[in-house]
């Protein structure tokens, strides 16, 4: 919301040759990058402990259709691990185009909206999917965009409190 | 804040970020529930802990908005304590009102916390003014949330005949079958909104993708099958396609979303006190989008009912987040009763 006041991610598709190209690349760098980011989020305590217990021992697969990227990871002993197991056996699979994942990450679109529009598919353990979705929704991300915008607004003589709260 | 003659905008919050989204985008009031089976949207990971509730109440209050707490399922025999605790928590947080459905709980709340304002939840299923006035006499309810089964004329008739404030649904997924009494989910899974607080609990839901189509099963029962170019809906029995006498179609109802923008001026004119947005199970993004549109519409109405027109941009925004392929005025505009 506040974040999306500043920019908006359009729906787009990567060119057709991208998946063919990318799926031949090793998939694990994506998994390493994503799990590192998620572990960092856990460390700063944005996810309540009781919410992540349900993820213990589960395998997740994120399939970015138009990028040909498949990111597989597991959760165990309180942290996310990149996984090299056969993705066919994931407990939960999210499939969507890159733009849809970006819109979700930026909280620009609601997962149910993308699901109704058939832009996001969920396979496997539906309840686990719901836990993941609700847990992500409940996270209070530090308001980075507002922080970044602060000096600029100040510079222009805005009264920040009234600019942000109405 | 609510303005004279303009219904209060009541928006859903499944979590703290959604509550903030509602407040930031112009909700007059937010409603939420505890994280347990005392509310009708009891899904894993959703709803408020005592800590997030305290933060949420403070956030809304600091900006002059009202907070409403839903305790709108029916206490399970032997576990009544949990529901009473939730009512006590509402009183402790000094919420502006608590939404209740169960008569025993209304009785408890009115005696134990005489200062706590009570709203009769949609789950309470009061569809005529005699029922509403009885609840008013017995428990002093301030407001009733009307089930989505009444025509606009019927709503007006109720408003004229009760001292109780009337709240109606303005936007969201439809759940219209005998609100508070639907057995479809229990039939398929043994669990229903009124007992465990969730229709079609997720662990009974399976989506199967095969080339060109997606099948939805609820506890093994095939509910619907979509081709890739069809919009999807929630996995509830009421919105499934079934074979009836040789024909396969939406036998109960089509997956649609209610949208009252077209009749908002009439809703205000007949004296409805509040308009509610459905969707505590949805994300902060949805809450922000819908709240923003409803706020813009109510503000337009405030500038003059005669000049009020539905902005196509509002309709497009709401259509995007809707369940199913089209919006409907639902029962408000049904030719049959
Ligand atoms: S089956 Fe449909 S009508 Fe019944 S409770 Fe669920 S959503 Fe509502």
Coordinates of C-alpha atoms and ligand atoms in Angstrom, one line a residue:
Chain A
X1 CA 0.0 0.0 0.0
X2 CA 2.2 2.8 1.1
X3 CA 4.9 1.0 -0.8
X4 CA 2.8 0.8 -3.9
X5 CA 1.9 4.5 -3.8
X6 CA 5.3 5.0 -5.3
X7 CA 5.4 2.4 -8.0
X8 CA 3.3 -0.3 -9.5
X9 CA 4.3 -3.6 -11.1
X10 CA 2.5 -4.2 -14.3
X11 CA 1.5 -7.7 -15.4
X12 CA 4.0 -9.0 -18.0
X13 CA 5.4 -12.1 -19.5
X14 CA 9.0 -12.8 -20.1
X15 CA 9.8 -13.7 -23.7
X16 CA 9.3 -17.3 -24.7
X17 CA 12.9 -18.1 -25.1
X18 CA 13.7 -17.3 -21.5
X19 CA 12.4 -20.5 -19.9
X20 CA 14.1 -22.7 -22.4
X21 CA 17.3 -20.9 -21.7
X22 CA 17.0 -20.6 -18.0
X23 CA 15.9 -24.1 -17.2
X24 CA 19.2 -25.3 -18.5
X25 CA 21.0 -23.2 -15.9
X26 CA 21.6 -24.7 -12.5
X27 CA 18.6 -23.9 -10.3
X28 CA 20.2 -23.8 -6.9
X29 CA 21.5 -20.2 -7.0
X30 CA 17.9 -19.0 -6.9
X31 CA 17.2 -21.3 -3.9
X32 CA 20.3 -20.1 -2.1
X33 CA 19.4 -16.5 -2.6
X34 CA 15.8 -16.9 -1.6
X35 CA 16.4 -19.0 1.5
X36 CA 19.1 -16.6 2.6
X37 CA 16.6 -13.7 2.3
X38 CA 13.9 -15.7 4.2
X39 CA 16.3 -16.7 7.0
X40 CA 17.3 -13.0 7.3
X41 CA 13.6 -12.2 7.7
X42 CA 13.3 -14.9 10.4
X43 CA 16.3 -13.5 12.2
X44 CA 14.9 -10.0 12.5
X45 CA 11.8 -11.5 14.1
X46 CA 9.1 -10.5 11.7
X47 CA 7.5 -13.9 11.8
X48 CA 6.1 -15.1 15.2
X49 CA 7.6 -18.4 16.3
X50 CA 4.3 -20.2 16.6
X51 CA 3.5 -19.4 13.0
X52 CA 6.5 -21.1 11.6
X53 CA 6.3 -24.3 13.5
X54 CA 3.8 -25.6 11.0
X55 CA 6.4 -25.4 8.3
X56 CA 8.8 -27.8 10.0
X57 CA 10.0 -30.6 7.7
X58 CA 8.1 -29.3 4.7
X59 CA 9.4 -29.0 1.2
X60 CA 8.4 -26.1 -1.0
X61 CA 8.6 -25.5 -4.7
X62 CA 8.2 -22.1 -6.4
X63 CA 7.9 -22.5 -10.1
X64 CA 8.4 -19.3 -12.0
X65 CA 6.8 -20.3 -15.3
X66 CA 8.0 -17.6 -17.7
X67 CA 11.5 -17.6 -16.3
X68 CA 12.0 -21.4 -16.3
X69 CA 13.2 -21.2 -12.8
X70 CA 12.2 -23.7 -10.1
X71 CA 13.2 -22.8 -6.6
X72 CA 13.0 -25.7 -4.1
X73 CA 13.6 -25.4 -0.4
X74 CA 12.8 -27.0 2.9
X75 CA 12.3 -25.7 6.4
X76 CA 13.9 -27.6 9.3
X77 CA 15.3 -26.7 12.7
X78 CA 14.1 -23.2 12.5
X79 CA 15.7 -22.2 9.2
X80 CA 15.2 -22.5 5.4
X81 CA 17.5 -24.7 3.4
X82 CA 17.9 -24.8 -0.3
X83 CA 16.9 -28.2 -1.5
X84 CA 18.3 -30.4 -4.2
X85 CA 15.7 -33.1 -3.9
X86 CA 13.4 -33.9 -6.8
X87 CA 10.9 -31.1 -6.9
X88 CA 8.1 -33.6 -7.8
X89 CA 7.9 -34.4 -4.1
X90 CA 7.3 -31.0 -2.7
X91 CA 4.6 -30.6 -0.1
X92 CA 3.5 -27.3 -1.6
X93 CA 3.9 -25.9 -5.1
X94 CA 3.3 -22.4 -6.1
X95 CA 3.3 -21.7 -9.9
X96 CA 3.0 -18.3 -11.5
X97 CA 4.7 -15.9 -13.9
X98 CA 7.4 -13.7 -12.5
X99 CA 5.2 -10.6 -12.6
X100 CA 2.6 -12.3 -10.4
X101 CA 5.3 -13.3 -7.9
X102 CA 6.6 -9.7 -7.9
X103 CA 3.1 -8.3 -7.4
X104 CA 2.6 -10.6 -4.4
X105 CA 6.0 -9.8 -2.9
X106 CA 5.2 -6.1 -3.2
X107 CA 1.8 -6.6 -1.7
X108 CA 0.3 -5.1 -4.8
X109 CA -2.0 -8.0 -5.4
X110 CA -3.9 -10.4 -3.2
X111 CA -3.1 -14.1 -3.8
X112 CA -6.8 -14.9 -3.9
X113 CA -7.2 -12.3 -6.7
X114 CA -4.4 -14.0 -8.7
X115 CA -5.9 -17.4 -8.0
X116 CA -9.3 -16.3 -9.2
X117 CA -7.7 -14.9 -12.3
X118 CA -5.8 -18.1 -12.8
X119 CA -2.5 -16.4 -12.5
X120 CA -1.4 -18.3 -9.5
X121 CA -1.8 -22.0 -8.9
X122 CA -1.3 -23.9 -5.7
X123 CA -0.8 -27.7 -5.6
X124 CA -0.2 -30.1 -2.8
X125 CA -1.0 -29.4 0.8
X126 CA -3.7 -26.7 0.6
X127 CA -3.7 -26.0 4.3
X128 CA 0.1 -25.5 4.3
X129 CA -0.5 -23.1 1.5
X130 CA -3.0 -21.1 3.5
X131 CA -0.6 -21.0 6.5
X132 CA 2.2 -19.7 4.3
X133 CA -0.1 -17.1 2.7
X134 CA -1.6 -15.9 6.0
X135 CA 1.8 -15.9 7.7
X136 CA 3.3 -13.7 4.9
X137 CA 0.2 -11.4 5.1
X138 CA 0.7 -11.0 8.8
X139 CA 4.3 -9.9 8.5
X140 CA 4.9 -6.2 9.3
X141 CA 7.7 -5.4 7.0
X142 CA 9.8 -2.4 8.0
X143 CA 8.5 0.5 5.9
X144 CA 11.5 0.8 3.6
X145 CA 9.9 2.9 0.9
X146 CA 8.7 5.5 3.4
X147 CA 12.1 5.6 5.0
X148 CA 13.7 6.1 1.7
X149 CA 11.2 8.8 0.8
X150 CA 11.5 10.6 4.1
X151 CA 14.6 12.9 3.4
X152 CA 13.1 13.8 0.0
X153 CA 9.8 14.8 1.5
X154 CA 11.5 16.7 4.3
X155 CA 13.5 18.5 1.7
X156 CA 10.4 19.6 -0.1
X157 CA 8.9 20.9 3.2
X158 CA 6.2 18.2 3.6
X159 CA 4.7 17.6 7.0
X160 CA 5.3 13.9 7.1
X161 CA 2.7 13.0 9.6
X162 CA -0.1 14.5 7.6
X163 CA 1.4 13.2 4.4
X164 CA 1.3 9.6 5.6
X165 CA -1.7 9.4 7.8
X166 CA -5.1 10.6 6.8
Chain B
X1 CA -15.1 9.2 10.5
X2 CA -18.7 8.5 9.8
X3 CA -20.6 11.5 8.4
X4 CA -24.2 12.4 8.7
X5 CA -26.4 10.4 6.4
X6 CA -23.5 8.5 4.9
X7 CA -23.1 4.9 6.0
X8 CA -20.1 4.0 8.1
X9 CA -17.6 2.0 6.0
X10 CA -16.7 -1.2 7.9
X11 CA -13.7 -3.1 6.6
X12 CA -12.2 -6.5 7.3
X13 CA -8.8 -7.2 9.0
X14 CA -7.4 -10.7 9.0
X15 CA -4.1 -9.4 10.5
X16 CA -2.4 -6.3 11.6
X17 CA -1.1 -5.2 8.1
X18 CA -4.7 -5.6 6.7
X19 CA -6.0 -3.5 9.6
X20 CA -3.5 -0.8 8.8
X21 CA -4.4 -1.0 5.1
X22 CA -8.1 -0.5 6.0
X23 CA -7.4 2.5 8.2
X24 CA -4.9 4.1 5.8
X25 CA -7.3 3.8 2.9
X26 CA -10.3 5.3 4.6
X27 CA -12.3 2.7 6.6
X28 CA -14.5 4.3 9.3
X29 CA -14.3 1.0 11.3
X30 CA -12.4 -2.3 11.1
X31 CA -13.6 -5.7 12.3
X32 CA -11.4 -8.6 13.3
X33 CA -11.4 -11.7 15.5
X34 CA -9.3 -13.7 17.9
X35 CA -7.0 -16.5 16.6
X36 CA -9.3 -19.4 17.6
X37 CA -12.6 -20.9 16.7
X38 CA -14.6 -18.0 18.2
X39 CA -14.8 -16.2 14.9
X40 CA -16.2 -17.2 11.5
X41 CA -13.0 -16.9 9.6
X42 CA -10.9 -19.3 11.6
X43 CA -8.1 -20.1 9.1
X44 CA -4.6 -21.2 9.9
X45 CA -2.3 -18.2 10.5
X46 CA -5.1 -15.7 10.3
X47 CA -6.5 -13.3 12.9
X48 CA -5.2 -11.6 16.0
X49 CA -3.2 -12.6 19.0
X50 CA -3.6 -10.4 22.2
X51 CA -0.4 -8.6 21.2
X52 CA -1.4 -7.8 17.6
X53 CA -4.9 -6.9 18.8
X54 CA -3.5 -4.3 21.2
X55 CA -1.4 -2.8 18.5
X56 CA -4.3 -2.8 16.0
X57 CA -6.7 -1.2 18.4
X58 CA -4.2 1.5 19.2
X59 CA -3.4 2.1 15.5
X60 CA -7.1 2.5 14.6
X61 CA -7.9 4.6 17.7
X62 CA -5.0 7.0 17.2
X63 CA -6.6 7.8 13.8
X64 CA -10.1 8.2 15.1
X65 CA -11.5 4.9 13.7
X66 CA -13.7 2.4 15.4
X67 CA -12.8 -1.2 16.2
X68 CA -15.3 -4.0 16.1
X69 CA -14.5 -7.5 17.3
X70 CA -16.3 -10.6 15.9
X71 CA -17.1 -13.5 18.2
X72 CA -19.6 -14.8 15.8
X73 CA -19.5 -18.6 15.9
X74 CA -21.6 -20.8 18.2
X75 CA -20.0 -22.0 21.4
X76 CA -19.4 -25.7 21.4
X77 CA -21.0 -27.7 24.2
X78 CA -18.5 -28.1 27.0
X79 CA -16.1 -25.4 25.7
X80 CA -18.3 -22.3 26.3
X81 CA -15.4 -20.8 28.3
X82 CA -13.4 -20.0 25.2
X83 CA -16.2 -17.9 23.8
X84 CA -16.8 -16.1 27.1
X85 CA -13.1 -15.3 27.3
X86 CA -13.3 -13.8 23.9
X87 CA -16.2 -11.5 25.0
X88 CA -14.2 -10.6 28.1
X89 CA -11.2 -9.8 25.9
X90 CA -13.4 -7.5 23.8
X91 CA -14.5 -5.7 27.0
X92 CA -10.9 -5.5 28.2
X93 CA -9.8 -3.9 24.9
X94 CA -12.8 -1.6 25.2
X95 CA -13.6 -2.2 21.5
X96 CA -16.4 -0.1 20.1
X97 CA -18.7 -3.2 19.7
X98 CA -18.6 -6.9 19.7
X99 CA -20.3 -8.9 17.0
X100 CA -22.2 -11.9 18.4
X101 CA -24.5 -14.5 16.9
X102 CA -25.3 -16.9 19.7
X103 CA -28.2 -16.0 22.1
X104 CA -26.4 -17.5 25.1
X105 CA -23.4 -15.3 24.4
X106 CA -25.5 -12.2 23.9
X107 CA -27.1 -12.9 27.2
X108 CA -23.7 -13.4 28.9
X109 CA -22.2 -10.2 27.3
X110 CA -25.2 -8.0 28.1
X111 CA -25.2 -9.1 31.8
X112 CA -21.5 -9.3 32.4
X113 CA -20.5 -6.2 30.4
X114 CA -23.4 -3.9 30.3
X115 CA -21.3 -1.1 28.8
X116 CA -20.1 -3.2 25.9
X117 CA -22.0 -2.4 22.7
X118 CA -23.4 -5.5 21.0
X119 CA -24.0 -6.0 17.3
X120 CA -25.9 -9.0 16.0
X121 CA -23.7 -10.8 13.5
X122 CA -24.9 -11.8 10.1
X123 CA -24.4 -15.4 11.5
X124 CA -27.3 -14.5 13.9
X125 CA -29.5 -14.7 10.8
X126 CA -32.1 -12.1 11.8
X127 CA -34.1 -11.3 8.7
X128 CA -37.2 -9.5 10.1
X129 CA -37.7 -6.6 12.5
X130 CA -39.6 -8.7 15.1
X131 CA -36.5 -10.9 15.6
X132 CA -34.2 -7.8 15.7
X133 CA -36.5 -5.9 18.1
X134 CA -36.6 -9.0 20.4
X135 CA -32.8 -9.0 20.5
X136 CA -32.9 -5.3 21.2
X137 CA -35.4 -5.7 24.1
X138 CA -33.6 -8.7 25.6
X139 CA -29.9 -7.8 25.1
X140 CA -29.9 -4.2 24.0
X141 CA -28.2 -4.8 20.7
X142 CA -27.2 -1.5 19.0
X143 CA -26.8 -2.8 15.5
X144 CA -27.8 -5.8 13.3
X145 CA -25.8 -7.0 10.3
X146 CA -28.4 -8.2 7.8
X147 CA -28.0 -11.5 6.0
X148 CA -27.5 -11.2 2.3
X149 CA -30.9 -12.6 1.4
X150 CA -33.0 -9.5 1.6
X151 CA -34.2 -7.2 -1.2
X152 CA -33.6 -3.5 -0.9
X153 CA -37.3 -3.0 -0.1
X154 CA -37.1 -5.5 2.6
X155 CA -34.1 -3.8 4.1
X156 CA -36.0 -0.5 4.0
X157 CA -38.9 -2.1 5.7
X158 CA -36.7 -3.3 8.5
X159 CA -35.0 0.1 8.9
X160 CA -38.4 1.8 9.3
X161 CA -39.5 -0.6 12.0
X162 CA -36.6 -0.9 14.4
X163 CA -34.6 1.4 16.6
X164 CA -31.5 -0.8 15.9
X165 CA -28.9 0.4 13.5
X166 CA -28.8 -1.6 10.3
X167 CA -25.6 -2.7 8.6
X168 CA -25.5 -4.4 5.2
X169 CA -22.9 -6.1 3.0
X170 CA -21.5 -3.8 0.3
X171 CA -18.9 -5.9 -1.3
X172 CA -17.3 -9.4 -1.3
X173 CA -17.8 -13.0 -1.9
X174 CA -21.3 -14.3 -1.4
X175 CA -22.3 -16.8 1.2
X176 CA -26.1 -16.6 1.0
X177 CA -27.5 -19.9 1.9
X178 CA -29.2 -19.7 5.3
X179 CA -26.4 -17.7 6.9
X180 CA -25.6 -19.1 10.2
X181 CA -27.3 -22.3 9.3
X182 CA -25.5 -23.7 6.2
X183 CA -24.7 -27.4 6.5
X184 CA -23.0 -27.9 3.1
X185 CA -19.5 -27.8 4.5
X186 CA -20.4 -30.2 7.4
X187 CA -21.9 -32.5 4.9
X188 CA -18.7 -32.9 3.0
X189 CA -16.1 -32.5 5.7
X190 CA -17.8 -32.7 9.1
X191 CA -16.8 -29.1 9.8
X192 CA -18.7 -25.9 9.2
X193 CA -18.5 -22.2 9.8
X194 CA -20.7 -22.3 12.8
X195 CA -18.8 -25.0 14.6
X196 CA -15.1 -24.5 13.8
X197 CA -15.3 -21.2 12.2
X198 CA -14.4 -22.2 8.6
X199 CA -16.3 -23.2 5.6
X200 CA -14.5 -25.9 3.6
X201 CA -11.4 -26.1 5.8
X202 CA -8.2 -26.1 3.7
X203 CA -7.0 -29.5 4.7
X204 CA -9.9 -31.0 2.9
X205 CA -9.2 -29.0 -0.3
X206 CA -7.2 -30.4 -3.2
X207 CA -6.5 -28.7 -6.5
X208 CA -5.4 -31.0 -9.3
X209 CA -3.9 -29.5 -12.4
X210 CA -3.9 -31.5 -15.6
X211 CA -3.4 -30.3 -19.1
X212 CA -5.8 -27.4 -19.7
X213 CA -7.9 -27.8 -16.6
X214 CA -8.0 -27.6 -12.8
X215 CA -10.2 -29.8 -10.7
X216 CA -11.2 -28.9 -7.2
X217 CA -12.0 -31.5 -4.6
X218 CA -13.4 -31.1 -1.1
X219 CA -12.7 -34.2 0.9
X220 CA -12.6 -36.2 -2.3
X221 CA -15.9 -34.8 -3.7
X222 CA -15.4 -33.2 -7.1
X223 CA -16.8 -29.7 -6.8
X224 CA -15.8 -28.0 -10.0
X225 CA -13.5 -28.2 -12.9
X226 CA -12.2 -25.0 -14.7
X227 CA -10.6 -24.8 -18.0
X228 CA -7.6 -22.5 -18.2
X229 CA -9.5 -19.5 -19.5
X230 CA -12.3 -19.6 -16.8
X231 CA -12.0 -17.6 -13.6
X232 CA -11.9 -19.6 -10.4
X233 CA -13.8 -19.4 -7.1
X234 CA -13.5 -20.6 -3.6
X235 CA -13.7 -24.3 -3.0
X236 CA -17.2 -24.3 -1.4
X237 CA -20.0 -26.7 -2.2
X238 CA -22.4 -23.9 -2.8
X239 CA -20.3 -22.7 -5.7
X240 CA -19.7 -26.0 -7.3
X241 CA -21.0 -27.3 -10.6
X242 CA -23.1 -30.4 -10.2
X243 CA -25.0 -32.8 -12.5
X244 CA -28.7 -32.4 -11.9
X245 CA -31.1 -34.4 -14.1
X246 CA -28.5 -34.8 -16.8
X247 CA -27.2 -31.2 -16.9
X248 CA -24.1 -30.0 -15.2
X249 CA -24.2 -26.4 -13.9
X250 CA -24.0 -24.2 -10.9
X251 CA -26.9 -25.8 -9.1
X252 CA -26.8 -23.6 -6.0
X253 CA -25.3 -20.4 -7.2
X254 CA -22.6 -19.0 -9.5
X255 CA -19.3 -17.9 -8.1
X256 CA -19.9 -14.2 -8.0
X257 CA -19.1 -11.3 -5.8
X258 CA -21.6 -8.9 -4.4
X259 CA -21.1 -5.2 -5.4
X260 CA -23.6 -2.5 -4.3
X261 CA -22.0 0.5 -5.8
X262 CA -24.9 0.9 -8.3
X263 CA -27.4 1.2 -5.4
X264 CA -25.2 2.9 -2.8
X265 CA -27.3 6.1 -3.0
X266 CA -30.5 4.1 -2.3
X267 CA -28.8 2.2 0.6
X268 CA -27.9 5.6 2.2
X269 CA -31.3 7.0 1.5
X270 CA -33.3 4.3 3.2
X271 CA -31.3 4.9 6.4
X272 CA -28.7 2.1 6.5
X273 CA -26.1 2.9 9.1
X274 CA -23.2 1.0 7.8
X275 CA -21.8 -0.8 4.8
X276 CA -19.6 -3.8 5.3
X277 CA -16.8 -5.2 3.2
X278 CA -16.4 -9.0 3.3
X279 CA -12.9 -10.6 3.3
X280 CA -11.0 -11.2 6.6
X281 CA -9.4 -14.1 4.8
X282 CA -8.0 -11.8 2.1
X283 CA -4.6 -10.0 2.0
X284 CA -3.7 -6.4 2.9
X285 CA -3.6 -5.7 -0.9
X286 CA -7.3 -6.6 -1.3
X287 CA -8.3 -4.6 1.8
X288 CA -6.5 -1.6 0.5
X289 CA -7.9 -1.8 -2.9
X290 CA -11.5 -2.4 -1.9
X291 CA -11.5 0.1 1.0
X292 CA -10.1 2.8 -1.3
X293 CA -12.9 2.3 -3.9
X294 CA -15.7 2.2 -1.3
X295 CA -14.3 5.3 0.4
X296 CA -14.2 7.1 -2.9
X297 CA -17.8 6.1 -3.6
X298 CA -19.1 7.1 -0.2
X299 CA -17.2 10.5 -0.5
X300 CA -18.8 11.0 -3.9
X301 CA -22.2 10.3 -2.3
X302 CA -21.5 12.8 0.4
X303 CA -21.0 15.5 -2.2
X304 CA -24.6 14.9 -3.4
X305 CA -26.7 11.8 -4.0
X306 CA -28.1 13.3 -7.3
X307 CA -24.7 13.7 -8.8
X308 CA -23.6 10.3 -7.7
X309 CA -22.4 8.1 -10.6
X310 CA -20.4 4.8 -10.4
X311 CA -16.9 5.5 -11.7
X312 CA -16.0 2.8 -14.2
X313 CA -12.5 2.7 -12.6
X314 CA -14.1 1.6 -9.3
X315 CA -16.0 -1.2 -11.1
X316 CA -12.9 -2.3 -12.8
X317 CA -10.9 -2.4 -9.6
X318 CA -13.5 -4.3 -7.8
X319 CA -14.1 -6.8 -10.7
X320 CA -10.4 -7.5 -10.6
X321 CA -10.4 -8.8 -7.0
X322 CA -13.8 -10.5 -7.3
X323 CA -14.4 -14.2 -7.0
X324 CA -15.9 -15.7 -10.1
X325 CA -16.5 -13.9 -13.4
X326 CA -19.0 -11.2 -12.6
X327 CA -20.4 -9.0 -9.8
X328 CA -24.0 -9.1 -8.7
X329 CA -26.5 -7.0 -6.7
X330 CA -27.4 -10.3 -5.1
X331 CA -30.7 -10.4 -3.3
X332 CA -31.0 -6.6 -3.1
X333 CA -32.3 -6.7 -6.6
X334 CA -33.8 -10.1 -7.1
X335 CA -37.2 -10.2 -8.8
X336 CA -38.3 -13.3 -6.8
X337 CA -38.4 -13.6 -3.1
Ligands
LIG1 S1 -21.1 -23.7 1.6 FE1 -21.4 -21.7 0.7 S2 -23.3 -20.9 1.7 FE2 -22.5 -22.6 2.9 S3 -21.3 -21.6 4.5 FE3 -19.9 -22.2 2.8 S4 -19.8 -20.4 1.6 FE4 -21.6 -20.1 2.9

